[in-house]
Short mmCIF file of C-alpha atoms and ligand atoms in Angstrom, two decimals:
data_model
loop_
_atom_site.label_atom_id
_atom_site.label_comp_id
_atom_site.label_asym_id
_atom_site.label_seq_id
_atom_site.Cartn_x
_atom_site.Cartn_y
_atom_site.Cartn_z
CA UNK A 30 -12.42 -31.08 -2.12
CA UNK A 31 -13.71 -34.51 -0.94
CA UNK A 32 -12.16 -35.76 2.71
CA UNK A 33 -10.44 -38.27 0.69
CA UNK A 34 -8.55 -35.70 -1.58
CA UNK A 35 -7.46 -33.68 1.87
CA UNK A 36 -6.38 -36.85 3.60
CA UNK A 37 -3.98 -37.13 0.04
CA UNK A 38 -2.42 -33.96 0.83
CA UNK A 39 0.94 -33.26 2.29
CA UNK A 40 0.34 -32.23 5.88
CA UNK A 41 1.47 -28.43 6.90
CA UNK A 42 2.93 -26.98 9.64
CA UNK A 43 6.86 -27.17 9.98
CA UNK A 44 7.74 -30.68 8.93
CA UNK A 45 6.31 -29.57 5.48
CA UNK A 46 10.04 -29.39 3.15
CA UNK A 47 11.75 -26.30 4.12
CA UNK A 48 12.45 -25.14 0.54
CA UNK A 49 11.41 -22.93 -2.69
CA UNK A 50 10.72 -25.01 -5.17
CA UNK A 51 9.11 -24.52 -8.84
CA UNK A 52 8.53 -27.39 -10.69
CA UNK A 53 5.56 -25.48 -12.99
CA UNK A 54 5.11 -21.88 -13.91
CA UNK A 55 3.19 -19.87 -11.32
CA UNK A 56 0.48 -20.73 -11.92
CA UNK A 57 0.56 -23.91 -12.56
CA UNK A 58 -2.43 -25.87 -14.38
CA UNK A 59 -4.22 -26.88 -10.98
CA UNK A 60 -3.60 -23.44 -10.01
CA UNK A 61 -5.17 -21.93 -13.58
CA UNK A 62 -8.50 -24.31 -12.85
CA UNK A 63 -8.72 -22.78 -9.50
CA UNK A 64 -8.40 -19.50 -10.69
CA UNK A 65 -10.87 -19.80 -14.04
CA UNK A 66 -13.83 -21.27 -11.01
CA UNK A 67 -13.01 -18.31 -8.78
CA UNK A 68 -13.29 -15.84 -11.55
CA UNK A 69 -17.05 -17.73 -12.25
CA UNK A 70 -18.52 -18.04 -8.87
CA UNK A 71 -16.77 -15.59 -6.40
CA UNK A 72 -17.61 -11.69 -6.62
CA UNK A 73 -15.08 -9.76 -8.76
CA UNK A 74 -14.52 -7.24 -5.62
CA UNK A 75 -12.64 -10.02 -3.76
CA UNK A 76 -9.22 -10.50 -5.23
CA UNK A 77 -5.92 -12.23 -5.00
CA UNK A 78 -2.17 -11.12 -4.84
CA UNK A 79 -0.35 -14.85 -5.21
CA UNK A 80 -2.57 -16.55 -8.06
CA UNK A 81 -1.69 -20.06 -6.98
CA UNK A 82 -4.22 -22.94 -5.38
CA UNK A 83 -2.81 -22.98 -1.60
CA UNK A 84 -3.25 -26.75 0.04
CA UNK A 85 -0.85 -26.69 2.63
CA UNK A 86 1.67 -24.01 4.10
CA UNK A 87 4.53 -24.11 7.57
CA UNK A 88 7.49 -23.11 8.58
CA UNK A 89 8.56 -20.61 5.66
CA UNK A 90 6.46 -22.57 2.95
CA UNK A 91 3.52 -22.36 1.18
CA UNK A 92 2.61 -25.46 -0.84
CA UNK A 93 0.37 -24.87 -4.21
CA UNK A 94 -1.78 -28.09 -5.84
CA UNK A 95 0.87 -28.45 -8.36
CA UNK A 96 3.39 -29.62 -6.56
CA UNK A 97 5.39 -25.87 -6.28
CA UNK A 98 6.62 -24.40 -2.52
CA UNK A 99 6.62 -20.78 -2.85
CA UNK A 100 8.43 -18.88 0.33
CA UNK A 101 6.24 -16.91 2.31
CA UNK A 102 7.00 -13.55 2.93
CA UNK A 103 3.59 -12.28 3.96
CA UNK A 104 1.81 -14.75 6.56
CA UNK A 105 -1.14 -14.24 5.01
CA UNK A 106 -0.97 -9.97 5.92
CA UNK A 107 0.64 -10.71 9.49
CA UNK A 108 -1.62 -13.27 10.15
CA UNK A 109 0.19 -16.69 10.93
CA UNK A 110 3.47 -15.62 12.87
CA UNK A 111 3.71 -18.12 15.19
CA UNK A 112 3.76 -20.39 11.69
CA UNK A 113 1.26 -22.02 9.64
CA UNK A 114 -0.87 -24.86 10.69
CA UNK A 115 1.53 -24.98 14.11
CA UNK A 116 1.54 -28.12 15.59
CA UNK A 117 0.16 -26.65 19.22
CA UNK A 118 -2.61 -24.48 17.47
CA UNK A 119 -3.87 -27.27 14.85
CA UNK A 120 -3.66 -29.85 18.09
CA UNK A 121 -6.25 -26.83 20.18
CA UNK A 122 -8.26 -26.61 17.30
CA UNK A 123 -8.64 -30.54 16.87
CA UNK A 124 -9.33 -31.01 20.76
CA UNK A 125 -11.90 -28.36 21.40
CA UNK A 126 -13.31 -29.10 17.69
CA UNK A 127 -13.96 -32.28 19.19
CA UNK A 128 -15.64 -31.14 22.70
CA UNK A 129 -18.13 -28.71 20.92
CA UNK A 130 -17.88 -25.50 18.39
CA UNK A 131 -19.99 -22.95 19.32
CA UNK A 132 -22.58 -21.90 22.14
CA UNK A 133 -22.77 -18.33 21.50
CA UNK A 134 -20.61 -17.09 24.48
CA UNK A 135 -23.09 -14.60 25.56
CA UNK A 136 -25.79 -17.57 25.93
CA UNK A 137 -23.42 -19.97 27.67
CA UNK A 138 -20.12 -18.94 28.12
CA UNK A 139 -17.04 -21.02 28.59
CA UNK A 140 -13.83 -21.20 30.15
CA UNK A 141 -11.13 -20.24 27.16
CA UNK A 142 -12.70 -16.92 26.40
CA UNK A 143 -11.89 -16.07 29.94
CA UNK A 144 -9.20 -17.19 29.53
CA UNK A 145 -8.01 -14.99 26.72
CA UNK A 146 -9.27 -12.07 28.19
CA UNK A 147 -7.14 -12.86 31.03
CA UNK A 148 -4.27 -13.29 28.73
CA UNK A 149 -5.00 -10.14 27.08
CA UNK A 150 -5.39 -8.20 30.06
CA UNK A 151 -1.88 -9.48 31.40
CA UNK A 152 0.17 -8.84 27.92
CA UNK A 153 -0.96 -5.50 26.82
CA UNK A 154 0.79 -1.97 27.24
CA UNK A 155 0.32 -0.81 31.45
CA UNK A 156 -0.30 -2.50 34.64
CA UNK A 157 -3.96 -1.09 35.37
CA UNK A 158 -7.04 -2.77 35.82
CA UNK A 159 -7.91 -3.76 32.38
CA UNK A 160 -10.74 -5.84 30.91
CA UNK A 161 -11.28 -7.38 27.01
CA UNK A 162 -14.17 -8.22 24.70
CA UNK A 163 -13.95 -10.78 22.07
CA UNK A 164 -14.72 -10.22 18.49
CA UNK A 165 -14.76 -11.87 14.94
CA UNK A 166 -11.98 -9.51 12.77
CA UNK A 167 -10.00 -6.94 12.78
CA UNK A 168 -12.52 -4.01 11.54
CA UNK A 169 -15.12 -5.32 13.81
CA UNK A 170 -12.61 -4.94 17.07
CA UNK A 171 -11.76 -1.28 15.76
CA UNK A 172 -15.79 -0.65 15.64
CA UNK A 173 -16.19 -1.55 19.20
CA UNK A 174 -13.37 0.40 20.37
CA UNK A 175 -15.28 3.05 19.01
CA UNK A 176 -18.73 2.26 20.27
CA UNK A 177 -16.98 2.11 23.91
CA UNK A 178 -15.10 5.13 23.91
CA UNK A 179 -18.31 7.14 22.44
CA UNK A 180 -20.03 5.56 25.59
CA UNK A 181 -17.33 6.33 27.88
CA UNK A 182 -16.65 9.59 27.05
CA UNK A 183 -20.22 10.68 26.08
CA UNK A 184 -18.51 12.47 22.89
CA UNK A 185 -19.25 12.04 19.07
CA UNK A 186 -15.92 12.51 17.32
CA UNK A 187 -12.97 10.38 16.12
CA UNK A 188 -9.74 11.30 15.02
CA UNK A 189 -7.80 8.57 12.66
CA UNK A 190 -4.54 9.50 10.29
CA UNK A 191 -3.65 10.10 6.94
CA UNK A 192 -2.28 6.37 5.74
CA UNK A 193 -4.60 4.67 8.24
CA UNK A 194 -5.96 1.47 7.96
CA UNK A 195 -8.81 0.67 10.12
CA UNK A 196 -11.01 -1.95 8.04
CA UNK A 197 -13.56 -2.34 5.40
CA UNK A 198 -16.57 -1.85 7.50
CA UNK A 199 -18.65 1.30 6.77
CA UNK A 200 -17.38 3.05 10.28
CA UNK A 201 -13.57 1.19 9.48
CA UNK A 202 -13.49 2.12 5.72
CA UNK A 203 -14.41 5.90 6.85
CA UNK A 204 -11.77 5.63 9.43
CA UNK A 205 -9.20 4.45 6.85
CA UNK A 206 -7.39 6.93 4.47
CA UNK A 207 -6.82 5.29 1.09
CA UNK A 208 -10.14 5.77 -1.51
CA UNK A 209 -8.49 2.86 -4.05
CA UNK A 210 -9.72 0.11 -3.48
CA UNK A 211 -10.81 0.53 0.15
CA UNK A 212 -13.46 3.17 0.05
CA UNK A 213 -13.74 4.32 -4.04
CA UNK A 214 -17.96 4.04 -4.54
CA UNK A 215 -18.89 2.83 -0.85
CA UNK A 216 -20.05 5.35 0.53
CA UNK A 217 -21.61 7.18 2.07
CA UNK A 218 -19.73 7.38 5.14
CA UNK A 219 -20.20 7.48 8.71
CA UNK A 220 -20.18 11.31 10.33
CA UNK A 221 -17.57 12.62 13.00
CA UNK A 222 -14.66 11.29 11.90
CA UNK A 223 -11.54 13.25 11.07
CA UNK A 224 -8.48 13.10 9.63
CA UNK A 225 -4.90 14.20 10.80
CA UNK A 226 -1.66 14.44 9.60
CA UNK A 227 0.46 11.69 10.16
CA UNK A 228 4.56 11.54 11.27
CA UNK A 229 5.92 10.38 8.23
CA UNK A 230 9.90 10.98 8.59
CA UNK A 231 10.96 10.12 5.28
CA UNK A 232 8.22 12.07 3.62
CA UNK A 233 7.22 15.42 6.03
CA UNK A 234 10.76 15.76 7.48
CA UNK A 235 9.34 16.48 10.61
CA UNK A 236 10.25 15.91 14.50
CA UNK A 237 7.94 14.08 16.45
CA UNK A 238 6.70 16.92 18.24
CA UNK A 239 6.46 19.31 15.22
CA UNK A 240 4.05 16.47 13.63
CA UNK A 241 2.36 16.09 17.06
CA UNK A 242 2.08 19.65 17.20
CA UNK A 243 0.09 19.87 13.71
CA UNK A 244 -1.79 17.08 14.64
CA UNK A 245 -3.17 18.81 18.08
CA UNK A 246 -3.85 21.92 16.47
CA UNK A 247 -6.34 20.49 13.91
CA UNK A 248 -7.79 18.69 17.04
CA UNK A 249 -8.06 21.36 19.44
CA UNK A 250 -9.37 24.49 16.49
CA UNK A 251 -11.23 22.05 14.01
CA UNK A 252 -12.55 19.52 16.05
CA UNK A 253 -12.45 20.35 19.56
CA UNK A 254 -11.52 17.97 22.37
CA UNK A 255 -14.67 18.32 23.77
CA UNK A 256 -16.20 16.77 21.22
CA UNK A 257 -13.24 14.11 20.58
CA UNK A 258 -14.36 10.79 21.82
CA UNK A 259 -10.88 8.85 20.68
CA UNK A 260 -8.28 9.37 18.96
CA UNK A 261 -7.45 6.17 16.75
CA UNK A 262 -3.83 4.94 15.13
CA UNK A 263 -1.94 2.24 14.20
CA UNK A 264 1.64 2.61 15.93
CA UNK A 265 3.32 1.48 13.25
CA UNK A 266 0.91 1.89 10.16
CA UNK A 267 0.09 -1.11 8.36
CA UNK A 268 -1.17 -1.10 4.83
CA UNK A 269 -0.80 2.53 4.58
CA UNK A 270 3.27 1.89 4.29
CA UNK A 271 5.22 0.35 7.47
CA UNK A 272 5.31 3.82 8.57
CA UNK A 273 7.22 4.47 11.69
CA UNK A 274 6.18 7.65 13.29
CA UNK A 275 9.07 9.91 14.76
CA UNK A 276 10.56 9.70 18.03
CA UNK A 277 7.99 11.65 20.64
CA UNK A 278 4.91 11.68 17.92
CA UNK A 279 2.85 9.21 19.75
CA UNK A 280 3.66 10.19 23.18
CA UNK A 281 2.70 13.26 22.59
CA UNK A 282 -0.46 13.02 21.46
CA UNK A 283 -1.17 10.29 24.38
CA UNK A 284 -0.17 13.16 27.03
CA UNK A 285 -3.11 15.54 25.31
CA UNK A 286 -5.56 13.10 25.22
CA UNK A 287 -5.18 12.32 28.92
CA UNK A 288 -5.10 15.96 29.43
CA UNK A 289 -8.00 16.26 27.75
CA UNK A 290 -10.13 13.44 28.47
CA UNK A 291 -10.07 11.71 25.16
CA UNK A 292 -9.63 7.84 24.75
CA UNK A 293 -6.33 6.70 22.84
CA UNK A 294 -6.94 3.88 20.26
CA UNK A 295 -3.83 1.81 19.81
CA UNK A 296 -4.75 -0.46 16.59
CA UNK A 297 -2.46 -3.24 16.78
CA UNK A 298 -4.38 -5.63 14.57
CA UNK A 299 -1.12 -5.69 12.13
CA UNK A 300 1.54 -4.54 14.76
CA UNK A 301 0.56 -6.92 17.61
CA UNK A 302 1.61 -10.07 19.09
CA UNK A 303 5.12 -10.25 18.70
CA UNK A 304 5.27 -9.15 15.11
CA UNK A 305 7.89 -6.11 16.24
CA UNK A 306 9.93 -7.83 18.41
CA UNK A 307 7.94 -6.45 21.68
CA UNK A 308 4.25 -8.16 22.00
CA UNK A 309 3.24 -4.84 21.29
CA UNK A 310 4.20 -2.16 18.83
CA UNK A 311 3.12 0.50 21.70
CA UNK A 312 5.67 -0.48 23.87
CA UNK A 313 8.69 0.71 21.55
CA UNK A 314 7.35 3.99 21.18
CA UNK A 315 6.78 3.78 25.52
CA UNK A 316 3.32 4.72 25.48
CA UNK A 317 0.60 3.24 27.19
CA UNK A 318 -3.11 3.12 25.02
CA UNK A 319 -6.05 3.59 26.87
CA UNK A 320 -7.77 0.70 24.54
CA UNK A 321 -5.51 -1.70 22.09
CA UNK A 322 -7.50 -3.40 19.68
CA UNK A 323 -5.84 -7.21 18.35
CA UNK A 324 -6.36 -9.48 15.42
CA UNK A 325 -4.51 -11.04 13.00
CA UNK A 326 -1.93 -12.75 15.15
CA UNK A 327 -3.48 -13.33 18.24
CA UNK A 328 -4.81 -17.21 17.04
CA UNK A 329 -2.56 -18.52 14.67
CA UNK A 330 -5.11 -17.97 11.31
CA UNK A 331 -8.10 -18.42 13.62
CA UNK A 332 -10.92 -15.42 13.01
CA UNK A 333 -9.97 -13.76 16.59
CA UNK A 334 -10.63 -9.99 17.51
CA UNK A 335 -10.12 -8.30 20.72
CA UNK A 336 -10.42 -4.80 22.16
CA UNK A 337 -8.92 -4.40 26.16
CA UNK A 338 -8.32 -1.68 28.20
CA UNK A 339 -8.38 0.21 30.64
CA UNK A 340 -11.22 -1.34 33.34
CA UNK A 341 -13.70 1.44 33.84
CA UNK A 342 -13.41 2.41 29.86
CA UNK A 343 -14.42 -1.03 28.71
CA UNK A 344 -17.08 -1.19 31.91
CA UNK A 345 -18.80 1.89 30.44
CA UNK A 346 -21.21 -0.22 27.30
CA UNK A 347 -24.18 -1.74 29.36
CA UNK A 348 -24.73 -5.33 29.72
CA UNK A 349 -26.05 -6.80 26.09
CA UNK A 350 -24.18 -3.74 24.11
CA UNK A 351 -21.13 -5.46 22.99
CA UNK A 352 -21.27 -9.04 21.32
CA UNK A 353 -22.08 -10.61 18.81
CA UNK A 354 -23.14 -14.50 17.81
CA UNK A 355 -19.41 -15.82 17.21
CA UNK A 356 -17.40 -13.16 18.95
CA UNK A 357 -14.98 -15.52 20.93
CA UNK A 358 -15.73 -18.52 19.56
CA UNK A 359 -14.42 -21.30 21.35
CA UNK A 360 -12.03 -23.18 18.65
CA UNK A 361 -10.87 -19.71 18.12
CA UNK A 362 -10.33 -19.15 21.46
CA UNK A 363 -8.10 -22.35 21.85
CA UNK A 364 -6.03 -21.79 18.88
CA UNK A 365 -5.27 -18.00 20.66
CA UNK A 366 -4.38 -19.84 23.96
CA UNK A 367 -1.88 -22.15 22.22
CA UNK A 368 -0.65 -19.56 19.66
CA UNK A 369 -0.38 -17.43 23.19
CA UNK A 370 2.00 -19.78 24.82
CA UNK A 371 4.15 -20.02 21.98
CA UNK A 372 4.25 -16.35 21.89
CA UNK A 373 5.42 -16.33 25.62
CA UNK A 374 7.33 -19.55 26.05
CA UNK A 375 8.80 -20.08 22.92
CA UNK A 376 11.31 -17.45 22.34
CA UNK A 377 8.98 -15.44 19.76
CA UNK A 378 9.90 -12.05 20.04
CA UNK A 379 13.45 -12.65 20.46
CA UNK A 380 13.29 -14.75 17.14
CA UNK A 381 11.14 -11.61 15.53
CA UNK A 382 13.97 -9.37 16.39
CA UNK A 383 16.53 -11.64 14.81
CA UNK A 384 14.37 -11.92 11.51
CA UNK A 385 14.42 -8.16 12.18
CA UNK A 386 18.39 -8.05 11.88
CA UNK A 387 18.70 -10.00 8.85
CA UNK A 388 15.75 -8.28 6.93
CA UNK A 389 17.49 -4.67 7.91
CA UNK A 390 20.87 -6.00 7.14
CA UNK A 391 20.01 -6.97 3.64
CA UNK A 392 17.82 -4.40 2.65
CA UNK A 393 19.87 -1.62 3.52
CA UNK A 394 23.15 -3.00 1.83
CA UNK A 395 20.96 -3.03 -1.06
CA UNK A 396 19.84 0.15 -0.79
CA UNK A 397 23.79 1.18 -0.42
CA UNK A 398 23.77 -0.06 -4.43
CA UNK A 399 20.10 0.69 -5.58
CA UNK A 400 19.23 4.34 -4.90
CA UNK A 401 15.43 3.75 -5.84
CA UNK A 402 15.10 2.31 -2.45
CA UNK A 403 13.79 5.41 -0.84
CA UNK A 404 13.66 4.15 2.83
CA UNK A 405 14.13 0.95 4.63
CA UNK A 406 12.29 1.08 7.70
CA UNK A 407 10.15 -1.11 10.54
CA UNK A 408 10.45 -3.05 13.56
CA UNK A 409 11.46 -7.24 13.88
CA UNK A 410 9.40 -8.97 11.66
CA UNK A 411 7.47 -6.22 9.98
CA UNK A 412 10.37 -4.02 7.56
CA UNK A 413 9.61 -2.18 4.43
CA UNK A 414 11.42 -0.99 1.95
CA UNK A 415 10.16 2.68 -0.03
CA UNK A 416 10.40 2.80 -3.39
CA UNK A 417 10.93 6.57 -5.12
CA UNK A 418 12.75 8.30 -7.76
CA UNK A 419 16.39 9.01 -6.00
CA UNK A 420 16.27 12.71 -6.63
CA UNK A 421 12.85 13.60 -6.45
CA UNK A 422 11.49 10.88 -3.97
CA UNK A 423 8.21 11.09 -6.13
CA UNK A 424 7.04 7.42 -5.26
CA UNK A 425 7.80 4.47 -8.16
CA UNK A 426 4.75 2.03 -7.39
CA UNK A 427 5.40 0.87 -11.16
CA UNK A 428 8.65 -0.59 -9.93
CA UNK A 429 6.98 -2.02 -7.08
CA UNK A 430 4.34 -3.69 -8.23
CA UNK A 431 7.44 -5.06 -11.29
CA UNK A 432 9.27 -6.35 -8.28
CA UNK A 433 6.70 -7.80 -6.39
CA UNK A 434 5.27 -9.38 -9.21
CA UNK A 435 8.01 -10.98 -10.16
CA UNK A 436 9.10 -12.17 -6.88
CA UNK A 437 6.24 -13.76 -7.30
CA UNK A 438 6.78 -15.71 -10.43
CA UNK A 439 10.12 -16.81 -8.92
CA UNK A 440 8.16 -18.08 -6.18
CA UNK A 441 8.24 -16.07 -3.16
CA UNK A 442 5.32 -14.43 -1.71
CA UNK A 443 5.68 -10.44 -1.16
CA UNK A 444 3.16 -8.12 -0.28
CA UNK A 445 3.22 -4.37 -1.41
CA UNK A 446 0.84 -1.72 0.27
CA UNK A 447 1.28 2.19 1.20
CA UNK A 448 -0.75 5.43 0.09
CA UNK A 449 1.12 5.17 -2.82
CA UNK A 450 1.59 1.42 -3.79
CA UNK A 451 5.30 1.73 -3.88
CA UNK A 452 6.01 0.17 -0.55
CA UNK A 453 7.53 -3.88 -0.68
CA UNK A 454 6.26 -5.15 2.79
CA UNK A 455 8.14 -8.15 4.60
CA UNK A 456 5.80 -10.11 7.27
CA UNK A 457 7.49 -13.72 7.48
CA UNK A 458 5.72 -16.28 9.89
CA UNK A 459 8.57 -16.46 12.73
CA UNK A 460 8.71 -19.93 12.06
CA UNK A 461 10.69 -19.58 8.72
CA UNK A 462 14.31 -20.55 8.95
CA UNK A 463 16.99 -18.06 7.89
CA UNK A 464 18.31 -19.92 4.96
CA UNK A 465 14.43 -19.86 3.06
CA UNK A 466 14.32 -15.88 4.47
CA UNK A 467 17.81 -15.13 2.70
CA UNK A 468 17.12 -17.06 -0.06
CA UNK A 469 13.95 -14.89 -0.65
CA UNK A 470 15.30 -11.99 -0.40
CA UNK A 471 18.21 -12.96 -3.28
CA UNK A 472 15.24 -13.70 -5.06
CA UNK A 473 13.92 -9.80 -4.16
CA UNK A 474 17.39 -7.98 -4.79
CA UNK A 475 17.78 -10.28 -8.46
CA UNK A 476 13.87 -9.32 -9.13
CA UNK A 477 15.00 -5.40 -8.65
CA UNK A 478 18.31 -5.87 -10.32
CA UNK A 479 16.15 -7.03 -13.29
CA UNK A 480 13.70 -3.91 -13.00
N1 PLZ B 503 -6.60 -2.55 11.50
C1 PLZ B 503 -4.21 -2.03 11.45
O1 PLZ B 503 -4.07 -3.96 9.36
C2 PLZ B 503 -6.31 -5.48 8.42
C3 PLZ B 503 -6.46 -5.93 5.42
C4 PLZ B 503 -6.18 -6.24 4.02
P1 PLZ B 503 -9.72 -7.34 9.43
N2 PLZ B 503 -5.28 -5.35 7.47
C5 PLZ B 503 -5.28 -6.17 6.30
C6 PLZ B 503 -7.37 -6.00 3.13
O2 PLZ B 503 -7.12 -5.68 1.97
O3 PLZ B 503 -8.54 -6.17 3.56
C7 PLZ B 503 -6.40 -4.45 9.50
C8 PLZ B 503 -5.26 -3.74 9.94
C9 PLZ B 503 -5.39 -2.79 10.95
C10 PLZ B 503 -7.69 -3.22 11.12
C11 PLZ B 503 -7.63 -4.18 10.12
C12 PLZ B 503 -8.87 -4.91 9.75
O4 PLZ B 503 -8.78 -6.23 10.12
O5 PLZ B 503 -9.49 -8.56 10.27
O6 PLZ B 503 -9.26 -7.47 8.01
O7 PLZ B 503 -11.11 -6.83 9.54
#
C-alpha cells in the first residue's frame, strides 16, 4: 500500500464507528485479493483465523478493506487490551519514531527501557528487589527465563504442564504440550524438559492439592529437584483452554520449589497486564513467582517481551549473556510506557472485571439452556466457554470450530484454542463498549442456537 492509499484510510483507535457492520460477505472481494496474494507469496505454515484484509481496528472494531466492521472478540490473542491503535500509544510511537528507532540498547542504551524495567519491577507479584530484561516476543522471554534460572540454579531440568503453551521456538515448542500444529514434524526437541499433570477441575475432578500432590511426586521420583532448574506455567493457561487451576494448586507447588531451591516460572504472556482484572493473573491465585515473564499486552501491539524477578535470580547471567539486537527497542518501549499508564491511571482492571461480569453473566445463562456448554470459566477479560457432549463430557471441537466459524461470517471475531479445539475463547480489547460486547455475544448464542 502506497502512503497515499494509507492516508485514504479511516483512522483507528476509538473514534473509529462503534458498530458491526456487514455490507459484503466475509470476505469481501478486497478481502478475497488479499487472501489469493497471501496464499502466493507467504509460506503455507503461517495461517489465518478471520480471512478478511484488516486496515484499521479501535475501540471494539475491526475495520476490513471492504468497507465491513467486524467486532473484536480476540485483540489479536490478548494482544491490544488497552485498545487498538490507542490514542496515547500511537501518539509514543509517533514521538519517539520521530527522535530515533533503534540503537541497539546494549550499544547505547536509553532512558525508556529503564524505564520499563522500572515499571516492571514496581507492578509485578512481591515487594523484593527485582530486576527485568527486555526482549522481542513472547517465546523468546520464556527462553530467557530459562537460560537464567539454569544459570542461577546451576541445574539442567524444566518442568512445564500438560495444556501448556510456551511458544514456537525449539526450547518453547518443547516446553508446550499440544503436537497439532505447534510441534507435529519440528523436532527434534530440546533435552530436560518434562511434563506434569495439570489442575484441570472440570476434567480431573481434583482438589488443588491432590493435583499438586501428583504433580510433586513426578518431580521429586522422576525428575528430582536436584536436578529441577524451574518449574514453568501459565497461571491461567492460555491456548491450551482458559484453564483455571484449583484453589491451592499453584501455591502449592510455589511452597516446594522454595523448599527445594527451584525457580518458579510464572508465564503471563497471555494472562498479564490487566487482562484478569488484577495486573497479574498470579496475584488471584496469591502466589508470588520467582520470575514472571510478559508480552502480548505490555505495549499496546508493539513487539515487547520481558522477564523480571527476583534481583539476585536475574543478576546470576554474566554481563553480554542476555540480549539481543532489538530486545527493548525504543518505539516499543514508548508504546509500553503509554499503554502502562493507561493500565494504571485509567481504570483498566476495574473495566476488565466489569467485561468479566457481563461475559460470565451471559455465558452461563446460556449454558442454563444449552447443555453442550461443558464449563464456563476464566478471570475479567479472559472467559471461556467448554464445549462437550452433556453426558459424556467427551470434547465437541466440531461444534466449536461450527460456532466460531460462523461467528465469524456474522462478523465477530472469536478465537477457539484448548488441547482439544473445543474451547470458544473471549479476549475483548478493554476499550470495547458493552453494547458491541453484548451484541457479539447474541451473535455467539444465535451462531450455537443454529449448530
Ligand atoms: N506464552 C502463555 O500465550 C503466545 C500464540 C499463538 P509469542 N500465545 C499466542 C500462536 O499460534 O502462535 C504465548 C502465550 C504464552 C508464550 C507465548 C509466546 O508468545 O509472542 O507468540 O512468542
Amino acid at each position: 500500500m502506497t502512503l497515499a492509499e494509507l492516508d485514504a484510510l479511516p483512522l483507528g483507535g476509538p473514534s473509529l464507528p462503534q458498530e458491526r457492520r456487514l455490507v459484503t460477505p466475509i470476505p469481501g472481494p478486497r478481502s478475497q485479493e488479499l487472501l489469493a496474494r497471501k496464499a502466493a507469496a507467504v509460506a503455507a505454515g503461517v495461517g489465518h483465523t478471520v480471512p478478511v484484509e484488516a486496515v484499521a481496528a479501535g475501540g471494539g472494531v475491526v475495520v476490513d478493506a471492504d468497507g465491513n466492521s467486524l467486532i473484536d472478540l480476540g485483540s489479536g490473542i490478548a494482544v491490544t487490551t488497552v485498545g487498538n491503535a490507542h490514542p496515547k500509544v500511537a501518539q509514543a510511537i509517533a514521538a519517539q519514531a520521530a527522535q530515533f528507532t533503534h540503537t541497539c540498547f546494549m550499544i547505547s542504551p536509553y532512558e525508556s527501557y529503564v524505564a520499563v524495567a522500572e515499571a516492571l519491577n514496581r507492578l509485578t507479584p512481591g515487594d523484593h528487589a527485582k530486576k527485568s530484561a527486555l526482549f522481542n516476543s513472547g517465546a523468546e522471554a520464556v527462553e530467557n527465563a530459562v537460560k537464567i534460572a539454569r544459570k542461577f540454579t546451576g541445574r539442567p531440568a524444566v518442568v512445564a504442564f500438560d495444556h501448556g503453551y510456551h511458544g514456537r521456538t525449539n526450547l518453547t515448542m518443547g516446553l508446550t504440550a499440544k503436537s497439532m500444529p505447534y510441534k507435529s514434524g519440528f523436532g527434534p526437541f530440546a533435552s530436560e524438559i518434562y511434563r506434569a499433570p495439570m489442575s484441570y477441575p472440570y476434567r480431573d475432578g481434583l482438589t488443588g492439592a491432590a493435583a499438586a500432590a501428583k504433580a510433586i511426586s513426578i518431580m521429586e521420583k522422576q525428575i528430582g529437584a536436584d536436578n529441577l532448574a524451574a518449574v514453568i506455567i501459565e497461571p491461567i493457561q492460555g491456548e491450551g483452554g482458559f484453564i483455571v487451576p484449583a484453589d491451592g494448586f499453584l501455591p502449592a507447588l510455589v511452597d516446594w520449589c522454595r523448599a527445594n531451591g527451584v525457580v518458579f516460572i510464572a508465564d503471563e504472556v497471555q494472562s498479564g497486564f490487566a487482562r484478569t482484572g488484577a495486573m497479574f493473573a498470579s496475584e488471584l491465585f496469591g502466589i508470588v513467582p520467582d520470575l514472571v515473564t510478559t508480552a502480548k499486552g505490555i505495549a499496546g501491539g508493539m513487539p515487547l517481551a520481558a522477564v523480571t524477578g527476583r534481583a539476585e535470580i536475574m543478576d546470576a547471567a554474566h554481563a553480554g549473556g542476555l540480549g539481543g539486537t532489538y530486545g527493548g527497542n525504543p518505539v516499543a518501549c514508548a508504546a509500553a510506557l503509554a499503554a502502562i499508564d493507561a493500565f494504571e491511571n485509567d481504570g483498566l482492571l476495574e473495566r476488565a472485571r466489569e467485561i468479566g461480569g457481563i461475559l460470565r453473566a451471559r455465558l452461563e445463562s446460556l449454558q442454563q439452556s444449552d447443555p453442550r456448554i461443558g464449563e464456563v470459566r476464566g478471570h475479567g477479560a479472559m472467559i471461556a466457554a467448554e464445549f462437550a457432549h452433556p453426558e459424556t463430557r467427551e470434547p465437541d471441537a466440531a461444534l466449536t470450530a461450527a460456532v466460531a466459524k460462523a461467528a465469524i461470517a456474522e462478523g465477530v471475531i472469536v478465537l477457539t484454542c484448548g488441547t482439544y479445539g473445543n474451547v470458544i475463547r473471549f479476549l475483548p480489547p478493554l476499550s470495547i463498549p458493552d453494547d458491541l460486547l453484548n451484541e457479539g455475544l447474541d451473535v455467539v448464542a444465535d451462531a450455537l442456537a443454529a449448530h
